[in-house]
Short mmCIF file of C-alpha atoms in Angstrom, two decimals:
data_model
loop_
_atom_site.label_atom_id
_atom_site.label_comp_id
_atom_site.label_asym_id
_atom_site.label_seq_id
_atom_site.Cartn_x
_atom_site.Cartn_y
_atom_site.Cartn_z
CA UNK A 1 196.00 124.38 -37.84
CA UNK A 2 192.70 125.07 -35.62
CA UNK A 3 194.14 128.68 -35.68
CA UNK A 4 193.49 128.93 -39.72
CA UNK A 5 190.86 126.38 -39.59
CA UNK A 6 189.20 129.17 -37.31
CA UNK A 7 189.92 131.80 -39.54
CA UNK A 8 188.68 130.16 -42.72
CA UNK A 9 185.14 129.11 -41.15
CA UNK A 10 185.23 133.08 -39.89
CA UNK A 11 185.66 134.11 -43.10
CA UNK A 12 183.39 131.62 -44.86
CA UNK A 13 180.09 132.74 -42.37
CA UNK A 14 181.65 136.55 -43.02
CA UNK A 15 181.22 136.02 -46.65
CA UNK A 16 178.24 134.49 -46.63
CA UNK A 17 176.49 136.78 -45.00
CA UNK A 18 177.55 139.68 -47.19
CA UNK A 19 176.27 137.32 -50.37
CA UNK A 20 172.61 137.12 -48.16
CA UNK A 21 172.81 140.69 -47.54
CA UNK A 22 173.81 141.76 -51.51
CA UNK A 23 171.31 138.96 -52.82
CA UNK A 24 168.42 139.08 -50.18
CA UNK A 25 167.89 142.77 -49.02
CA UNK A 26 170.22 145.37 -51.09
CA UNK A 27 169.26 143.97 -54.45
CA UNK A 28 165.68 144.85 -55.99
CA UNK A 29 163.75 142.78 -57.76
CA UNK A 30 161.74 143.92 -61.09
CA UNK A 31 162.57 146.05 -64.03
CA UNK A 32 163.48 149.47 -63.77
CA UNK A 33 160.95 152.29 -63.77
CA UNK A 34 161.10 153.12 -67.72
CA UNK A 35 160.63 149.49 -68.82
CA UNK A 36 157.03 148.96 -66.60
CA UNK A 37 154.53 147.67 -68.94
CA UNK A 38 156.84 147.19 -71.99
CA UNK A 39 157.03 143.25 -73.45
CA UNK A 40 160.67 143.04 -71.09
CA UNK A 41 158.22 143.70 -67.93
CA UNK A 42 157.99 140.09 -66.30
CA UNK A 43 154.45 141.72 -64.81
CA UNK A 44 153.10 141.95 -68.35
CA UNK A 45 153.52 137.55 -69.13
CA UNK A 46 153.74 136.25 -65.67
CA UNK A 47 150.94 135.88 -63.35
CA UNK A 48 151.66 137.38 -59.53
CA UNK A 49 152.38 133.99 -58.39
CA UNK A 50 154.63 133.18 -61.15
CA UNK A 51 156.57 136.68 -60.26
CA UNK A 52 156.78 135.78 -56.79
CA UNK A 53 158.27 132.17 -57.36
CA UNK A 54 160.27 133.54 -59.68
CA UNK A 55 161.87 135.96 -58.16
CA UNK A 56 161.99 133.81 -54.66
CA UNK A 57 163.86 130.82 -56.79
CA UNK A 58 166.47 132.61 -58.54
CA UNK A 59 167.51 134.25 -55.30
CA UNK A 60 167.95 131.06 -53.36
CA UNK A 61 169.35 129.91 -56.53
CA UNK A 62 172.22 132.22 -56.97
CA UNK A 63 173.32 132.36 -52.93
CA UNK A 64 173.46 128.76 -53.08
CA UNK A 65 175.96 129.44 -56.17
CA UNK A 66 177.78 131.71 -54.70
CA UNK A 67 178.42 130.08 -51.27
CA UNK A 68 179.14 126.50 -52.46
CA UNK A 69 182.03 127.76 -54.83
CA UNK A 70 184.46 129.01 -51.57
CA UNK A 71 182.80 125.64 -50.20
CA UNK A 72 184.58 123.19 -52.72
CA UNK A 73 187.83 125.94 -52.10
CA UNK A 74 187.63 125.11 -48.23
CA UNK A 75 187.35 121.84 -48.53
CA UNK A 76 190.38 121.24 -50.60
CA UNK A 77 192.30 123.59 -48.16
CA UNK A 78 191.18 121.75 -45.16
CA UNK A 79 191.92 118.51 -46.54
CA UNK A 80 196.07 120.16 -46.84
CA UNK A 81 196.18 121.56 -43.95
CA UNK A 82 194.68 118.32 -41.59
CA UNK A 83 197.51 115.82 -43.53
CA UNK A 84 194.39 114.33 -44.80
CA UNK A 85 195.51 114.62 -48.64
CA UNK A 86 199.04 113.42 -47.20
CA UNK A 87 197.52 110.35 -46.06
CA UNK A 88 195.71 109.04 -49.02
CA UNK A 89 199.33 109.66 -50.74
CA UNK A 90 200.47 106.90 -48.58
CA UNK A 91 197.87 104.98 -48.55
CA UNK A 92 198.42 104.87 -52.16
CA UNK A 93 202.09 104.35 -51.92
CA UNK A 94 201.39 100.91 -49.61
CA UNK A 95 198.77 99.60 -51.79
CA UNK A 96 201.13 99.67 -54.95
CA UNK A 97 204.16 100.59 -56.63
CA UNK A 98 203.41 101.90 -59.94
CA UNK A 99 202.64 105.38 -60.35
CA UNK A 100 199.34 105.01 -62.49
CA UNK A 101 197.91 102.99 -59.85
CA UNK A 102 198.74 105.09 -57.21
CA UNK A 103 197.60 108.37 -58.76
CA UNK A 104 194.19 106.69 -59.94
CA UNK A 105 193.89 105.90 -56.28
CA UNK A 106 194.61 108.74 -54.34
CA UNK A 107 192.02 110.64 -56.45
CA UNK A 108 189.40 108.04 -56.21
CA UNK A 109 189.70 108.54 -52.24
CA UNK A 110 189.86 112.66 -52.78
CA UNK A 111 186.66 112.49 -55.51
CA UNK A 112 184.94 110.25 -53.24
CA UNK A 113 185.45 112.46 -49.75
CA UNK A 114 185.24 115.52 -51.77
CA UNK A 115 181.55 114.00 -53.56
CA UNK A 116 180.88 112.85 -49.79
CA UNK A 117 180.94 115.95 -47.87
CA UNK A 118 179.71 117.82 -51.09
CA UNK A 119 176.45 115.97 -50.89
CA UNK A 120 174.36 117.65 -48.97
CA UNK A 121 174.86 120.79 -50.70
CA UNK A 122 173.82 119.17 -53.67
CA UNK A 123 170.63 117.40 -52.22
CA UNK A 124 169.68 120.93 -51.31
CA UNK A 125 170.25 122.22 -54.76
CA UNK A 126 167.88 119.10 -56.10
CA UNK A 127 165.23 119.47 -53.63
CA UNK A 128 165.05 123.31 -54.45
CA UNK A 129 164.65 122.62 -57.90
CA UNK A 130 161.79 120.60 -57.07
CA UNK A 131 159.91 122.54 -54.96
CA UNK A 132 159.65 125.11 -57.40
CA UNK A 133 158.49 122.12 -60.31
CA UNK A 134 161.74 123.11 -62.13
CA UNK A 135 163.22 119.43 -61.62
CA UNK A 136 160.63 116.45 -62.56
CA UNK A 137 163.73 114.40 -61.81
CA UNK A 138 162.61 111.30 -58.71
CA UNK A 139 165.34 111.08 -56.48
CA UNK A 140 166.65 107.70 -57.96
CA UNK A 141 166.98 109.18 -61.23
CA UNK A 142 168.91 111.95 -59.91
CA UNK A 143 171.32 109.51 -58.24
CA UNK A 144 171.79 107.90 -61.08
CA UNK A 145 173.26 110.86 -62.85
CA UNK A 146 175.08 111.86 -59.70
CA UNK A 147 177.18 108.54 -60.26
CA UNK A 148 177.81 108.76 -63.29
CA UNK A 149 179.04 112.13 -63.37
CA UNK A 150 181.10 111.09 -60.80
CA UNK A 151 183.19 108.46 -63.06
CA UNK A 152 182.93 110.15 -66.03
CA UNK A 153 184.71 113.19 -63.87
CA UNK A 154 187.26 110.62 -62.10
CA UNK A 155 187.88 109.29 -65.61
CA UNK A 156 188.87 111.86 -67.06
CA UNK A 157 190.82 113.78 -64.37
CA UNK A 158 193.14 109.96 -63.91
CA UNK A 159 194.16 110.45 -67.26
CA UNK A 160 194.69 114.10 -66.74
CA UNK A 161 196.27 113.72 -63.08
CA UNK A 162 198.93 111.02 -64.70
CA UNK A 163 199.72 113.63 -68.01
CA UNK A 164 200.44 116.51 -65.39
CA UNK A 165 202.64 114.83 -62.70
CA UNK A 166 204.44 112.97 -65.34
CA UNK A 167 205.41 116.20 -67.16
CA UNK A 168 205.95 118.02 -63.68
CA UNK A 169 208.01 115.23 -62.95
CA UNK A 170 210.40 115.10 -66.39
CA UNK A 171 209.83 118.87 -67.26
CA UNK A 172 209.62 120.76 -64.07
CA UNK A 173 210.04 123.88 -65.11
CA UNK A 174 208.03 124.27 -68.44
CA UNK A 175 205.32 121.45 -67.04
CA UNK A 176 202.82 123.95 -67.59
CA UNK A 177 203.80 124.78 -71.41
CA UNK A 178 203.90 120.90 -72.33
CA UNK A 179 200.75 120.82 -70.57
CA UNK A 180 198.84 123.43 -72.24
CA UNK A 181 200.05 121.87 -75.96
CA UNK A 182 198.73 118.65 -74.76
CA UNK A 183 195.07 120.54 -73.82
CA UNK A 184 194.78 121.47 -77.25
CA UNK A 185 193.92 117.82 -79.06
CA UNK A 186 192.47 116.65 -75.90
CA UNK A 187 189.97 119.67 -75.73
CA UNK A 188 189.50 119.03 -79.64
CA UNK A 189 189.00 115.35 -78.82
CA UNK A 190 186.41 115.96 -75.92
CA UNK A 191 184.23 118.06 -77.87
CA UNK A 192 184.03 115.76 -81.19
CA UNK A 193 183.84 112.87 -78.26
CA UNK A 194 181.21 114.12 -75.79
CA UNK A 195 178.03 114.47 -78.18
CA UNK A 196 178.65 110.69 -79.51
CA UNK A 197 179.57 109.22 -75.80
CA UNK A 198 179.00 111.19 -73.24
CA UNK A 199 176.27 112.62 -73.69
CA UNK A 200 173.83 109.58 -74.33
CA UNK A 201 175.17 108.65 -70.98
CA UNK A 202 172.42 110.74 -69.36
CA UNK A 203 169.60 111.34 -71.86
CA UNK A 204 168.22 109.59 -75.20
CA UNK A 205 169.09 111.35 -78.27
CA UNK A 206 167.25 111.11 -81.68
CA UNK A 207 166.29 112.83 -84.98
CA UNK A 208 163.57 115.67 -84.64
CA UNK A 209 160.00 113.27 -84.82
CA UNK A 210 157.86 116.35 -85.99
CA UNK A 211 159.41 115.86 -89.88
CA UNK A 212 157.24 118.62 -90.83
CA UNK A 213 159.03 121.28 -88.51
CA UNK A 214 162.64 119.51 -89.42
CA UNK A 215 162.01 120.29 -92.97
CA UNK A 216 161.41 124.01 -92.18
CA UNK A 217 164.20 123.81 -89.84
CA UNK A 218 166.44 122.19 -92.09
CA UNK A 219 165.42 124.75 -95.01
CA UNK A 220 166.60 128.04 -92.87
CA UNK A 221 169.81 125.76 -92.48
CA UNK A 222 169.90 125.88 -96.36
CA UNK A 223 169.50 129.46 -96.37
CA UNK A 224 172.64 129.80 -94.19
CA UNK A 225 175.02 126.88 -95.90
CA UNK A 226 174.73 124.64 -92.76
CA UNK A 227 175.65 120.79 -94.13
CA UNK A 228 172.52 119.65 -91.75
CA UNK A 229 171.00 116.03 -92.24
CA UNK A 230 169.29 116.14 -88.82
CA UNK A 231 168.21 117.73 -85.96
CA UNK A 232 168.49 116.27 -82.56
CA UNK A 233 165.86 116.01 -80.12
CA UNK A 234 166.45 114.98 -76.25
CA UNK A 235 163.85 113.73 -73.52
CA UNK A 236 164.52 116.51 -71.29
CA UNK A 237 161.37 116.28 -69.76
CA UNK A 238 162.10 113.59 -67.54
CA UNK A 239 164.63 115.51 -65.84
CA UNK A 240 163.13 119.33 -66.19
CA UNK A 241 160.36 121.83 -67.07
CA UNK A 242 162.77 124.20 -67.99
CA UNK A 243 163.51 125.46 -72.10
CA UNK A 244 166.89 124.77 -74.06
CA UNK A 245 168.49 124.17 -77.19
CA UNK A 246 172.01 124.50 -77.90
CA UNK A 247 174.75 123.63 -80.30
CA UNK A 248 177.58 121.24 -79.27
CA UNK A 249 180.18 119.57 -80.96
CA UNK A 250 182.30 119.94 -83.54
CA UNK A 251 183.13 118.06 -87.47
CA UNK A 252 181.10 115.47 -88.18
CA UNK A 253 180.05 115.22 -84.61
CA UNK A 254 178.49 118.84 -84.52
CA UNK A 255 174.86 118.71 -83.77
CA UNK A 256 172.04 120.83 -83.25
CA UNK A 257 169.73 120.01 -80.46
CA UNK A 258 166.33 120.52 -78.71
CA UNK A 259 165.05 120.22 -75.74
CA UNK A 260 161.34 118.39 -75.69
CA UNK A 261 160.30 121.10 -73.56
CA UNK A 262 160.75 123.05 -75.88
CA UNK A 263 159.35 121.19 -78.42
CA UNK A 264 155.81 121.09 -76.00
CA UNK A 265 155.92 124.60 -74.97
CA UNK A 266 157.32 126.78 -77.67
CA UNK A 267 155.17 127.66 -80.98
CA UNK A 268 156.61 126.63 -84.29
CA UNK A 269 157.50 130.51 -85.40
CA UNK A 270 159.10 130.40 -81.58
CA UNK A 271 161.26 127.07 -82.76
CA UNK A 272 161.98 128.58 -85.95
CA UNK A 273 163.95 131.13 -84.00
CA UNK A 274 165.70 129.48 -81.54
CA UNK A 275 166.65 127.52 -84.25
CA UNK A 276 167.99 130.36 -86.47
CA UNK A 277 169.83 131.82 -83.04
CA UNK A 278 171.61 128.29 -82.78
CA UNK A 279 172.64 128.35 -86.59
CA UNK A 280 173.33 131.66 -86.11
CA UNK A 281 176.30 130.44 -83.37
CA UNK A 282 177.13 128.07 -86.49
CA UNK A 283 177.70 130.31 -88.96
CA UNK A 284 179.75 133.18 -87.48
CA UNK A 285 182.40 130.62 -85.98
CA UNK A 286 181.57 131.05 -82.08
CA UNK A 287 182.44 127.22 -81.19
CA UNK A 288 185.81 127.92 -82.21
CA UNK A 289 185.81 131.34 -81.22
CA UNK A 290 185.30 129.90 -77.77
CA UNK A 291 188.11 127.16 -78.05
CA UNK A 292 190.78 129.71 -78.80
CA UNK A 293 189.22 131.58 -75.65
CA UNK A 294 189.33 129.08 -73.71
CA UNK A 295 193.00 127.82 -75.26
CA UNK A 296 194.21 131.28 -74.50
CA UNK A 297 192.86 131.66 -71.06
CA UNK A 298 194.13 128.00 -70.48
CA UNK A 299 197.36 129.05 -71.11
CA UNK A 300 197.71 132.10 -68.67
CA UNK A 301 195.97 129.87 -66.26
CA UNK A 302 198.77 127.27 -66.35
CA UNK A 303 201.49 129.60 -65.92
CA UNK A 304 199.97 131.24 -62.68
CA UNK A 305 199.36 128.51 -60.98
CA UNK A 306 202.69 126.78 -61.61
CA UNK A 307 204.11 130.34 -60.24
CA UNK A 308 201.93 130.63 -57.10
CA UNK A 309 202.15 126.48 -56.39
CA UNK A 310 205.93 127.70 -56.28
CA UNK A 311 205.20 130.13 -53.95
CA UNK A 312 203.05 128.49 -51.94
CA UNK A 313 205.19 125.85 -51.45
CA UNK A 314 208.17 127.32 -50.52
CA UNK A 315 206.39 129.47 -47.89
CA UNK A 316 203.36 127.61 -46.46
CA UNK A 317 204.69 123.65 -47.77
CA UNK A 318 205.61 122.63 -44.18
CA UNK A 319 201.76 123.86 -43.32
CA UNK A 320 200.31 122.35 -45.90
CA UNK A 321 201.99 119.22 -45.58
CA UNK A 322 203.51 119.45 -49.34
CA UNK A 323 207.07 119.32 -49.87
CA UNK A 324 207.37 119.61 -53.62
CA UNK A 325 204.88 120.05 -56.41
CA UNK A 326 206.03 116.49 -57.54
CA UNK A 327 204.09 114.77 -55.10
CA UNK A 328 200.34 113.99 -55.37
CA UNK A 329 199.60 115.98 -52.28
CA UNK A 330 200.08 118.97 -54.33
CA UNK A 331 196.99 118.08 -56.48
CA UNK A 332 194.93 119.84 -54.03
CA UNK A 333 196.66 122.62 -54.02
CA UNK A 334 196.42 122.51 -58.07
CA UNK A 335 192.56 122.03 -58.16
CA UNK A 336 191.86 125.21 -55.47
CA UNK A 337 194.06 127.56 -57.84
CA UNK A 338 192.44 126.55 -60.75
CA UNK A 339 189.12 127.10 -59.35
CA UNK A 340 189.81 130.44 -57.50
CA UNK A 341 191.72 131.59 -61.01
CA UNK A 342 188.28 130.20 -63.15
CA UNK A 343 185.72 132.18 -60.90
CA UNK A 344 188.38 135.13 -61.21
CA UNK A 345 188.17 134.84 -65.45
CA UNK A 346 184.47 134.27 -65.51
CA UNK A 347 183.36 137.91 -65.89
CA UNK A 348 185.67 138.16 -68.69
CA UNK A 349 184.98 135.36 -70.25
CA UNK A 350 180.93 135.55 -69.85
CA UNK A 351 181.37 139.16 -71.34
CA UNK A 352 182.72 137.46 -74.45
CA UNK A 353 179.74 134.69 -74.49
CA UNK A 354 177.23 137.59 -73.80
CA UNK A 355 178.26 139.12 -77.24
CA UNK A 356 178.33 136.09 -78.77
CA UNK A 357 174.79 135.41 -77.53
CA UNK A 358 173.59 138.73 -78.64
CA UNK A 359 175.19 138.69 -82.20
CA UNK A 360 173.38 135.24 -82.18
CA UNK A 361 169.89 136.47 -81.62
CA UNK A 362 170.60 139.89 -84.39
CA UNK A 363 171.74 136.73 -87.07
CA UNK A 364 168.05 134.93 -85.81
CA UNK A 365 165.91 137.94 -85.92
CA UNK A 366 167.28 139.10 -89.82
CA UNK A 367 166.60 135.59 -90.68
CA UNK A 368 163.13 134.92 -89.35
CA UNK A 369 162.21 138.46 -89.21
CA UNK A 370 159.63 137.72 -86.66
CA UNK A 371 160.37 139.81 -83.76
CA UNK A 372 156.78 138.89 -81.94
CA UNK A 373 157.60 135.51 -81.89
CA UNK A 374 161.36 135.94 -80.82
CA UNK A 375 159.93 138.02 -77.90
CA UNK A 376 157.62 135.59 -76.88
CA UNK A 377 160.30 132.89 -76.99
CA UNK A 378 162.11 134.94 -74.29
CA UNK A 379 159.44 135.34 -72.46
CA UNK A 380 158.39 132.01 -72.28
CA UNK A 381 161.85 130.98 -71.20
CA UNK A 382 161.89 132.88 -68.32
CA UNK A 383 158.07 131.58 -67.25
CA UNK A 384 158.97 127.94 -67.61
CA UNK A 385 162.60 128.00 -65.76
CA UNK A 386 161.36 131.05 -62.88
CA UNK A 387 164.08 133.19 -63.91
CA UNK A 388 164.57 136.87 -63.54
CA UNK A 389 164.60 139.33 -66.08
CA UNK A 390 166.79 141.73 -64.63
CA UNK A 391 169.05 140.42 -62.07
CA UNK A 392 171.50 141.90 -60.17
CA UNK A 393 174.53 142.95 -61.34
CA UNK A 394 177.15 140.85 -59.93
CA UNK A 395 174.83 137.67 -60.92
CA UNK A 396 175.18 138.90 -64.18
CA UNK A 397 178.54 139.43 -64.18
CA UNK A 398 179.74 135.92 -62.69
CA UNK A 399 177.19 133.99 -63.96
CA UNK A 400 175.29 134.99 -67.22
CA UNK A 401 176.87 133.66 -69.99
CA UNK A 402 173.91 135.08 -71.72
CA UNK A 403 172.67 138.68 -71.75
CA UNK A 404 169.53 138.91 -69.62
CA UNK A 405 166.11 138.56 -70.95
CA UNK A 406 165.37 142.29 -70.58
CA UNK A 407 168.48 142.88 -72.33
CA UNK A 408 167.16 140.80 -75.00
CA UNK A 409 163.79 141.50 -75.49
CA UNK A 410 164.71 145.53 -75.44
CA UNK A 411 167.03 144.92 -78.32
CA UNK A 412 164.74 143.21 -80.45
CA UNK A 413 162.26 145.95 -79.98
CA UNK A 414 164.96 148.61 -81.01
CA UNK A 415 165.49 146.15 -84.03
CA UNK A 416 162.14 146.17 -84.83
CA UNK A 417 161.52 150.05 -84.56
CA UNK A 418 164.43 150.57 -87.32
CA UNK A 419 162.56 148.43 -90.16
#
């Protein structure tokens, strides 16, 4: 054990320092040499300070990303290998003798060590945020939504936890199959759920105040045979100075929604287009584009892992303390798979939200056909949450479910050179 132990902190500080070297000395920061002084140069709408923090913030941003995901990875394989996940099993066994109760508390003592020891990582995270006036959160509000994202999460994963073992348990070799049919009304349910319940749990919701710009908003919804009544605005700026608006959702539940940011910092002609990229998502299907995606992905995810929990099992179980995948211990095991196989599909699976974004922003610009104000939108985007233009590739690739703002703002000048 203090052998791999060893090996896996080796590994970790390896790692990390090839992330610092990638993110803080190979990459360069900028736009390339033929885009200087164009509308997609960050030089040409930020002020030097605003270039510096931005560029300073995103890079701390994105090693912190991509050093805490192996974190949460080690931590689940260090809590196998010590017996540690072992002992909250029996724990769980002594306190009761139905299975419910005993899965809901073995994971409340793995959420709360793993939430524990996570903590600090984070605080760092928050306190970034802001130092760089990103976050307008106080540290009590931030708690607040720390717990409750930890019950909602340990909610929802009981249920989940007591579905899977019970179908490992009565179906053990098609647990996976049975399990991915079951994802398919709970993901349904979730999403017509989470706008309506969850959601509220962490900011106020209401209809757009400004009735003036929800008329016009509602009108271009007209245009495109969106059933709107409303759109939703959110007090954002409590938490953030940052821009968003987004679609989430689905039926009668769907809603459009904006940020008050947004709202504060954005011209109307700037809404107007935001709003026509969101409708945009609406029209051409992409919610449920993405839930067969993520159905289909879901599905292939399933299968491996049941395969390489098999395999792990039968060659490393004595190691990892786990003697069958019918035991809790396993779970673990289960949640490190899933995340290593999730990182794994992410540059597939931000490739397809990257087109989806893009085919978003073409549907906007032929609707509002103003491309100075859909520029400006970008650009103001990136000046109020310090992000870069161009960043480097493998942030892109891992974790831009968008395309990048000089991707953006070079199409729409293209677009606007054919009319």
């Amino acid at each position: 054990m203090r052998k791999w132990l060893t090996r896996s902190i080796l590994l970790y500080f390896v790692y990390g320092l090839a992330v610092y070297w990638y993110l803080f000395i190979f990459s360069g920061s900028g736009v390339p040499a033929p885009y200087e002084g164009t509308s997609a140069d960050p030089a040409t709408f930020m002020t030097g300070r605003e270039l510096i923090l931005s560029q300073e913030y995103s890079t701390i941003r994105n090693f912190l990303y991509f050093v805490t995901i192996p974190f949460e990875w080690f931590l689940l394989f260090v809590f196998m290998i010590t017996g540690f996940s072992r002992k909250m099993q029996d724990w769980s066994n002594a306190t009761s003798k139905i299975f419910s109760l005993q899965s809901a508390i073995y994971f409340f003592w793995l959420s709360l060590f793993i939430s524990i020891l996570s903590f600090p990582v984070d605080m760092i995270g928050f306190q970034l945020s802001k130092m760089y006036h990103i976050t307008t959160q106080s540290f009590s509000a931030w708690m607040k939504d720390q717990l409750i994202d930890f019950w909602v999460n340990y909610l929802l994963m009981t249920v989940i936890i007591l579905v899977l073992y019970w179908l490992i348990k009565r179906f053990e070799k098609r647990w996976w199959l049975y399990a991915w049919f079951l994802s398919i009304p709970f993901s349904l349910f979730l999403m017509f759920f989470q706008p309506v319940v969850i959601d509220p749990l962490y900011n106020d919701f209401y209809p757009l105040q400004n009735k003036e710009l929800e008329e016009k908003i509602l009108e271009l919804a007209d245009q495109a045979d969106i059933p709107a009544e409303h759109v939703y605005e959110v007090n954002m700026s409590e938490k953030t100075n940052a821009l968003n608006a987004y679609v989430t959702g689905i039926g009668s539940n769907s809603r459009i929604v904006l940020w008050d940011t947004t709202l504060t910092r954005l011209s109307e002609e700037e809404i107007l287009f935001i709003m026509a990229h969101e409708m945009g998502h609406y029209v051409m299907n992409h919610i449920y584009v993405g839930i067969a995606g993520y159905l289909l992905l879901s599905l292939v995810g399933l299968f491996l892992i049941d395969k390489l929990m098999r395999l792990f099992i039968k060659r490393n179980g004595e190691f990892l303390k786990i003697r069958s995948m019918k035991e809790l211990t396993s779970f673990p095991l289960f949640l490190l798979l899933l995340g290593v196989l999730t990182f794994a599909s992410s540059p597939l699976s931000n490739t397809v939200a990257r087109y989806q974004e893009k085919s978003a922003d073409m549907y906007a610009i032929e609707m509002t056909g103003n491309h100075e104000a859909a520029i400006q939108s970008f650009q103001e985007l990136s000046r109020a949450g310090l992000s870069q233009v161009d960043p480097p590739t493998l942030v892109k690739i891992f974790r831009y479910t968008h395309p990048t703002m000089l991707e953006r703002i070079l199409y729409l000048e293209e677009h606007k050179k054919t009319e």
